[in-house]
Structure formats: C-alpha cells, structure tokens
Amino acid sequence: MLNDLTQANLFELAGDFVQVSFGSTNILGGPTLSYRDQTTSQAFRGNAIAIEETVLGQEITVTLENVPDLRIVTFTLVLPEVTVMQQSAGTCIQTFGVKVANPMSIAGPLPGPQKLYRVTPLSGTAQFIVS
C-alpha cells in the first residue's frame, strides 16, 4: 500500500472569490496555473510561473498585472508538500495565496507602503494525475 503513495501534482483551490488551479506538470512537461477572481481570469504556463522552495513550502508566483508607471500585481500560492494515493480522488488541503500590489511611479517611490498585501485563505483538493 505504501507503494501507492506519491506527491500530489494537481491542486484545485478556492476561497473568498478566488479560484486557483496549479499543476506541477502537464502534457508538455511544464507547470500550469490558472487564476480567477472577481475582476480577472488568467492562465499561465512554463516560464511565466516562478516556483521557489521555502520554509513555508513551495511558493508559486505569477504576475497578474504590469502597468508601467502605475503598479505591478503578483499572486503567490503557498503549497505544502502533499502525499496522496495514486488512484484516489485526492485529499483535502488548506493553504493561502497572497496578492501583492506594488505601486510605482516614474518619479520614484511614492509615499506610504511599497507593497500592499491581500491574503486569501484557500481550501480544496490535492491529487496525483498521470500527465
């Protein structure tokens, strides 16, 4: 039975009007991430996704918006390592995502915080799929 355990590679998560799907591999071999909230729906793959191993787990970051001389908005999904049965519907997990707005100006830093955070609790499933 222990031989049937493997690392999850597909995560379907939602919370507070945010839906995120992350696959660490796809048929082309690279990661994919889809993000949807009340104002945007975007899909990312390959080099458009930054993945970093940290003490919190994997931090998966994408750029949602880049408006020169106004702001850059990123979304970071924090994923723990999840072990699942290969032939199962997955396991329930809870984690969070952080949307970060970085105000900018050609004139230099604006007064006030240089990063504005919105933390969203997320819950859903982690499973293993054959790609």
N, CA and C of each residue as an Amber inpcrd file, in Angstrom:
protein
   393
   0.8170000  -1.2060000   0.0000000   0.0000000   0.0000000   0.0000000
   0.8560000   1.2650000   0.0000000   2.0000000   1.2460000   0.6940000
   2.8750000   2.4140000   0.7040000   3.4300000   2.7060000  -0.6870000
   3.5150000   1.6900000  -1.5410000   4.0000000   1.9100000  -2.9030000
   3.0090000   2.7180000  -3.7280000   1.7550000   2.7950000  -3.2790000
   0.7400000   3.5610000  -3.9990000   0.7770000   5.0510000  -3.6470000
   1.6570000   5.4560000  -2.7360000   1.7430000   6.8590000  -2.3250000
   2.6920000   7.6250000  -3.2350000   2.3240000   8.8560000  -3.5270000
   3.1520000   9.7260000  -4.3640000   2.8600000  11.1820000  -4.0140000
   3.6490000  12.0960000  -4.5500000   3.4340000  13.5210000  -4.3100000
   2.3230000  14.0490000  -5.2130000   1.4310000  14.8270000  -4.6560000
   0.3550000  15.4510000  -5.4370000   0.9730000  16.3590000  -6.4880000
   0.3410000  16.3940000  -7.6710000   0.8300000  17.2780000  -8.7290000
  -0.2820000  18.1450000  -9.3290000  -1.4890000  18.0370000  -8.7610000
  -2.6040000  18.8860000  -9.2080000  -3.3470000  19.4020000  -7.9850000
  -3.5380000  20.7230000  -7.9380000  -4.1850000  21.3780000  -6.8050000
  -5.3200000  22.2430000  -7.3260000  -6.5190000  22.0120000  -6.8120000
  -7.7130000  22.7930000  -7.1490000  -8.1690000  23.4760000  -5.8710000
  -8.0780000  24.8160000  -5.8250000  -8.3010000  25.5570000  -4.5850000
  -9.2170000  26.7460000  -4.8100000  -9.9410000  27.1270000  -3.7510000
 -10.8300000  28.2870000  -3.8480000 -11.0280000  28.8970000  -2.4640000
 -11.3940000  30.1900000  -2.4760000 -11.7160000  30.9070000  -1.2500000
 -11.8800000  32.3840000  -1.5170000 -12.8340000  33.0250000  -0.8560000
 -13.0540000  34.4750000  -0.9560000 -13.0330000  34.9880000  -2.4000000
 -13.8370000  34.4040000  -3.2650000 -13.9810000  34.8270000  -4.6630000
 -12.7320000  34.5870000  -5.5160000 -11.8070000  33.7690000  -5.0330000
 -10.5920000  33.4360000  -5.7780000 -10.5950000  31.9330000  -6.0610000
 -10.2940000  31.5630000  -7.3010000 -10.1360000  30.1610000  -7.6800000
  -8.7720000  29.9880000  -8.3250000  -8.0380000  28.9690000  -7.8690000
  -6.6970000  28.7150000  -8.3770000  -6.5620000  27.2250000  -8.6850000
  -5.9900000  26.9350000  -9.8280000  -5.6560000  25.5620000 -10.1910000
  -4.1770000  25.5460000 -10.5510000  -3.4200000  24.6360000  -9.9340000
  -1.9920000  24.5340000 -10.2240000  -1.6400000  23.0900000 -10.5130000
  -0.9900000  22.8710000 -11.6300000  -0.4480000  21.5600000 -11.9780000
   1.0470000  21.6740000 -12.1300000   1.7850000  20.8450000 -11.3890000
   3.2470000  20.9450000 -11.4520000   3.7970000  20.4080000 -12.7660000
   3.0220000  19.5620000 -13.4500000   3.4240000  19.0780000 -14.7720000
   2.1960000  18.9970000 -15.6620000   2.4060000  19.0860000 -16.9560000
   1.3150000  18.8900000 -17.9050000   1.8310000  18.0460000 -19.0550000
   1.0430000  17.8950000 -20.0590000   1.4260000  17.0470000 -21.1930000
   2.6840000  17.5590000 -21.8920000   2.9460000  18.8650000 -21.8020000
   4.1500000  19.4500000 -22.3950000   5.3240000  19.4450000 -21.4250000
   5.0810000  19.0340000 -20.1800000   6.1450000  18.8820000 -19.2030000
   6.3190000  20.0130000 -18.2080000   5.7480000  21.1840000 -18.4400000
   5.9470000  22.3110000 -17.5420000   4.7630000  22.5510000 -16.6320000
   4.9120000  23.4610000 -15.6770000   3.8160000  23.7760000 -14.7600000
   2.7450000  24.6440000 -15.4340000   1.5330000  24.5710000 -14.9070000
   0.4290000  25.4260000 -15.3510000  -0.2790000  25.9830000 -14.1260000
  -0.7840000  27.1950000 -14.2380000  -1.5560000  27.8010000 -13.1560000
  -2.6660000  28.6240000 -13.7840000  -3.8730000  28.4500000 -13.2780000
  -4.9710000  29.3290000 -13.6820000  -5.4540000  30.0640000 -12.4390000
  -5.7740000  31.3280000 -12.6350000  -6.1950000  32.2110000 -11.5430000
  -7.4580000  32.9360000 -11.9760000  -8.4380000  32.9740000 -11.0870000
  -9.6640000  33.7180000 -11.3730000 -10.1520000  34.3770000 -10.0870000
 -10.5170000  35.6540000 -10.2150000 -11.1810000  36.3680000  -9.1250000
 -12.3270000  37.1750000  -9.7260000 -12.8380000  38.1520000  -8.9920000
 -13.9960000  38.9130000  -9.4670000 -13.6930000  39.8040000 -10.6670000
 -12.4190000  40.1150000 -10.9030000 -12.0910000  41.0540000 -11.9820000
 -11.2430000  40.4690000 -13.1010000 -10.6300000  39.2970000 -12.8930000
  -9.7340000  38.7600000 -13.9140000  -9.7700000  37.2370000 -13.9460000
  -9.4580000  36.7180000 -15.1000000  -9.2940000  35.2780000 -15.2910000
  -8.0890000  35.0890000 -16.2060000  -7.0400000  34.4490000 -15.6800000
  -5.8040000  34.3220000 -16.4460000  -5.2260000  32.9230000 -16.3160000
  -4.4910000  32.5070000 -17.3400000  -3.8100000  31.2150000 -17.3340000
  -2.3260000  31.4370000 -17.6170000  -1.4890000  30.6680000 -16.9430000
  -0.0380000  30.8000000 -17.0530000   0.5720000  29.4200000 -17.2500000
   1.7290000  29.3760000 -17.8990000   2.4480000  28.1160000 -18.0080000
   3.9390000  28.3880000 -18.1930000   4.7230000  27.3690000 -17.9440000
   6.1610000  27.4340000 -18.1670000   6.8600000  28.5470000 -17.4240000
   7.6420000  29.3450000 -18.1580000   8.4720000  30.3950000 -17.5580000
   7.6820000  31.5560000 -16.9750000   6.3840000  31.6380000 -17.2470000
   5.5540000  32.6940000 -16.6550000   5.2400000  32.3920000 -15.1920000
   5.6570000  31.2210000 -14.7200000   5.4160000  30.7960000 -13.3410000
   6.7570000  30.6510000 -12.6370000   6.9280000  31.3770000 -11.5340000
   8.1480000  31.2590000 -10.7270000   7.8480000  30.3400000  -9.5480000
   8.6770000  29.3170000  -9.3610000   8.4900000  28.3630000  -8.2630000
   9.7300000  28.3940000  -7.3830000   9.4950000  28.5980000  -6.0910000
  10.5980000  28.6840000  -5.1380000  10.3020000  27.7920000  -3.9430000
  11.2930000  26.9980000  -3.5310000  11.1630000  26.1780000  -2.3220000
  11.5480000  27.0420000  -1.1270000  10.6560000  27.1350000  -0.1390000
  10.9240000  27.9350000   1.0570000  10.5490000  27.1310000   2.2890000
  10.7620000  27.7060000   3.4520000  10.3770000  27.0270000   4.6900000
   8.8630000  26.8940000   4.8050000   8.1120000  27.7190000   4.0840000
   6.6550000  27.6170000   4.0980000   6.1520000  26.5010000   3.1810000
   6.9680000  26.0780000   2.2360000   6.5840000  25.1170000   1.2170000
   6.9460000  25.7030000  -0.1320000   6.2970000  25.2390000  -1.1790000
   6.5310000  25.8300000  -2.4910000   5.7710000  27.1380000  -2.5910000
   6.4520000  28.1690000  -3.0670000   5.8010000  29.4380000  -3.3560000
   5.7540000  29.5740000  -4.8690000   4.5340000  29.5810000  -5.4160000
   4.3110000  29.6520000  -6.8500000   3.7930000  31.0490000  -7.1680000
   4.5400000  31.8320000  -7.9470000   4.2100000  33.2360000  -8.1870000
   3.9980000  33.5170000  -9.6640000   2.9520000  34.2920000  -9.9470000
   2.6680000  34.7650000 -11.3040000   2.4000000  36.2690000 -11.2470000
   2.6160000  36.9440000 -12.3730000   2.3200000  38.3690000 -12.4720000
   0.9420000  38.5330000 -13.1070000   0.0130000  39.1010000 -12.3530000
  -1.3560000  39.3030000 -12.8270000  -1.4980000  40.5780000 -13.6420000
  -0.7180000  41.5880000 -13.2900000  -0.8550000  42.8900000 -13.9480000
   0.4750000  43.6210000 -13.8850000   0.8550000  44.2600000 -14.9930000
   2.0630000  45.0690000 -15.0340000   1.7520000  46.3200000 -15.8460000
   1.4450000  47.3990000 -15.1370000   1.1180000  48.6690000 -15.7760000
   2.2550000  49.6360000 -15.4900000   3.0920000  49.9360000 -16.5000000
   4.2260000  50.8330000 -16.2770000   3.7850000  52.1640000 -15.6650000
   4.5750000  52.6300000 -14.7300000   4.3500000  53.9010000 -14.0390000
   3.0710000  53.8970000 -13.1970000   2.5500000  52.7150000 -12.8770000
   1.3580000  52.6430000 -12.0270000   1.4890000  51.5470000 -10.9800000
   1.5620000  50.2590000 -11.4330000   1.6480000  49.1710000 -10.4500000
   2.0060000  47.8480000 -11.1330000   2.5370000  46.9550000 -10.3150000
   2.7130000  45.5480000 -10.6720000   1.9480000  44.7510000  -9.6290000
   1.1240000  43.8150000 -10.0840000   0.3370000  42.9770000  -9.1730000
   0.7410000  41.5250000  -9.4000000   1.1360000  40.8590000  -8.3160000
   1.5030000  39.4520000  -8.3840000   0.5800000  38.6350000  -7.4800000
   0.5430000  37.3260000  -7.7430000  -0.1700000  36.3930000  -6.8750000
   0.7770000  35.2510000  -6.5520000   0.8960000  34.9420000  -5.2710000
   1.7400000  33.8360000  -4.8220000   0.8870000  32.8190000  -4.0980000
   0.9330000  31.5880000  -4.5810000   0.2550000  30.4650000  -3.9520000
   1.2800000  29.7170000  -3.1190000   0.9510000  29.4500000  -1.8600000
   1.8410000  28.7030000  -0.9780000   1.2970000  27.2820000  -0.8570000
   2.1190000  26.3080000  -1.2630000   1.6830000  24.9100000  -1.2530000
   2.5780000  24.0640000  -0.3590000   1.9610000  23.3160000   0.5540000
   2.7420000  22.3430000   1.3190000   2.9950000  21.1120000   0.4570000
   3.9490000  20.2950000   0.8470000   4.1340000  19.0040000   0.1830000
   2.9740000  18.1140000   0.6210000   2.3200000  17.4590000  -0.3380000
   1.1500000  16.6310000  -0.0340000   1.3570000  15.2510000  -0.6420000
   1.2590000  14.2310000   0.1930000   1.3710000  12.8530000  -0.2550000
  -0.0330000  12.2800000  -0.4070000  -0.2980000  11.6670000  -1.5690000
  -1.6280000  11.1260000  -1.8560000  -1.5230000   9.7220000  -2.4280000
  -2.6450000   9.0170000  -2.4300000  -2.7390000   7.7300000  -3.1060000
  -2.8130000   7.9960000  -4.6100000  -2.1230000   7.1910000  -5.4050000
  -2.0830000   7.4130000  -6.8450000  -3.4540000   7.2940000  -7.4990000
  -4.2640000   6.3750000  -7.0870000  -5.5470000   6.1230000  -7.7360000
  -6.7150000   6.6740000  -6.9220000  -6.5370000   7.8300000  -6.2830000
  -7.6100000   8.3830000  -5.4570000  -8.1040000   9.7080000  -6.0290000
  -9.1920000  10.1890000  -5.4630000  -9.7340000  11.4870000  -5.8550000
  -8.9760000  12.6170000  -5.1740000  -7.9540000  12.2880000  -4.4050000
  -7.1370000  13.2970000  -3.7470000  -7.4610000  13.4440000  -2.2840000
  -6.8610000  14.4490000  -1.7100000  -7.0620000  14.7390000  -0.2910000
  -7.3510000  16.2210000  -0.1290000  -8.1010000  16.5470000   0.9100000
  -8.4460000  17.9480000   1.1780000  -7.2610000  18.6640000   1.8080000
  -7.0180000  19.8960000   1.3630000  -5.9470000  20.6970000   1.9570000
  -6.4460000  22.1210000   2.1860000  -5.7470000  22.8070000   3.0770000
  -5.9710000  24.2330000   3.3160000  -4.6340000  24.9390000   3.2170000
  -4.6280000  26.0800000   2.5650000  -3.4180000  26.8650000   2.4170000
  -3.8190000  28.3260000   2.2080000  -2.9720000  29.1080000   1.5780000
  -3.3210000  30.5070000   1.3330000  -2.5880000  31.0350000   0.1190000
  -3.1170000  32.1260000  -0.4130000  -2.4770000  32.8480000  -1.5000000
  -2.3370000  34.2990000  -1.0950000  -1.3580000  34.9710000  -1.6760000
  -1.1150000  36.3780000  -1.3620000  -1.0700000  37.1780000  -2.6600000
  -1.9830000  38.1280000  -2.7800000  -1.9790000  39.0610000  -3.9010000
  -1.2340000  40.3050000  -3.4210000  -0.2200000  40.7120000  -4.1880000
   0.6260000  41.8420000  -3.7860000   0.5800000  42.9100000  -4.8660000
   0.1940000  44.1120000  -4.4810000   0.2280000  45.2670000  -5.3790000
   1.4590000  46.0940000  -5.0370000   2.2610000  46.3680000  -6.0560000
   3.4670000  47.1710000  -5.8980000   3.2600000  48.4860000  -6.6320000
   2.8310000  49.5570000  -5.9230000   2.6530000  50.8390000  -6.6040000
   4.0070000  51.3660000  -7.0860000   4.0010000  52.0270000  -8.2480000
   5.2470000  52.5660000  -8.7700000   4.9930000  53.8660000  -9.5180000
   6.0530000  54.6340000  -9.6530000   5.9640000  55.9000000 -10.3660000
   7.3020000  56.1790000 -11.0230000   7.2610000  56.7850000 -12.1890000
   8.4870000  57.1550000 -12.8790000   9.2760000  58.1840000 -12.0580000
   8.5840000  58.9050000 -11.1780000   9.2210000  59.9270000 -10.3400000
   9.9180000  59.3260000  -9.1280000   9.8190000  58.0180000  -8.9500000
  10.4510000  57.3720000  -7.7930000   9.3990000  56.8410000  -6.8350000
   9.8530000  56.3560000  -5.6690000   8.9260000  55.7650000  -4.7070000
   7.8280000  56.7420000  -4.2730000   6.6260000  56.2330000  -4.1670000
   5.5020000  57.0220000  -3.6770000   5.4960000  56.9990000  -2.1570000
   4.8880000  57.9880000  -1.5000000   4.7890000  57.9400000  -0.0410000
   3.9100000  56.7620000   0.3790000   4.2460000  56.1430000   1.4880000
   3.4390000  55.0520000   2.0200000   4.0520000  53.6890000   1.7450000
   3.2850000  52.6340000   2.0320000   3.8030000  51.2720000   1.8470000
   4.1510000  51.0070000   0.3840000   5.2270000  50.2870000   0.1670000
   5.6670000  49.9590000  -1.1820000   5.1180000  48.6170000  -1.6620000
   4.4360000  47.9020000  -0.7670000   3.7470000  46.6620000  -1.1020000
   2.4450000  46.6270000  -0.3200000   1.3670000  46.2820000  -1.0300000
   0.0500000  46.1620000  -0.4090000  -0.3910000  44.7140000  -0.5350000
  -0.6760000  44.0470000   0.5950000  -0.9530000  42.6160000   0.6170000
  -2.4280000  42.3170000   0.8190000  -2.8890000  41.2800000   0.1330000
  -4.2160000  40.7150000   0.3930000  -4.0500000  39.2070000   0.4880000
  -4.2060000  38.6800000   1.7050000  -4.0480000  37.2510000   1.9580000
  -5.4160000  36.5800000   1.8500000  -5.4880000  35.5010000   1.0730000
  -6.7340000  34.7780000   0.8650000  -6.5700000  33.3350000   1.3330000
  -7.3370000  32.9190000   2.3610000  -7.3260000  31.5000000   2.7390000
  -7.9250000  30.6860000   1.5850000  -7.3060000  29.5570000   1.2760000
  -7.7570000  28.6980000   0.1820000  -7.9160000  27.2680000   0.6920000
  -8.9260000  26.5890000   0.1850000  -9.0870000  25.1700000   0.5050000
  -9.5300000  24.4500000  -0.7550000  -9.2770000  23.1590000  -0.7860000
  -9.6410000  22.3620000  -1.9570000  -8.9860000  21.0100000  -1.9110000
  -8.5970000  20.5140000  -3.0930000  -8.0280000  19.1700000  -3.1670000
  -6.6470000  19.1690000  -3.7920000  -5.8820000  18.1820000  -3.3660000
  -4.5890000  17.8800000  -3.9510000  -4.6550000  16.4310000  -4.4070000
  -4.2280000  16.1810000  -5.6390000  -4.2580000  14.8150000  -6.1470000
  -3.1160000  14.5710000  -7.0990000  -2.9390000  13.3110000  -7.4610000
  -1.9240000  12.9330000  -8.4370000  -2.6300000  12.5350000  -9.7150000
  -2.1980000  13.1390000 -10.8210000  -2.7210000  12.7150000 -12.1220000
  -1.5440000  12.3310000 -13.0030000  -1.7580000  11.3840000 -13.8650000
  -0.7290000  10.9660000 -14.8120000  -0.7810000  11.9350000 -15.9800000
   0.3660000  12.5400000 -16.2900000   0.3780000  13.5010000 -17.3980000
   1.0920000  12.9600000 -18.5970000
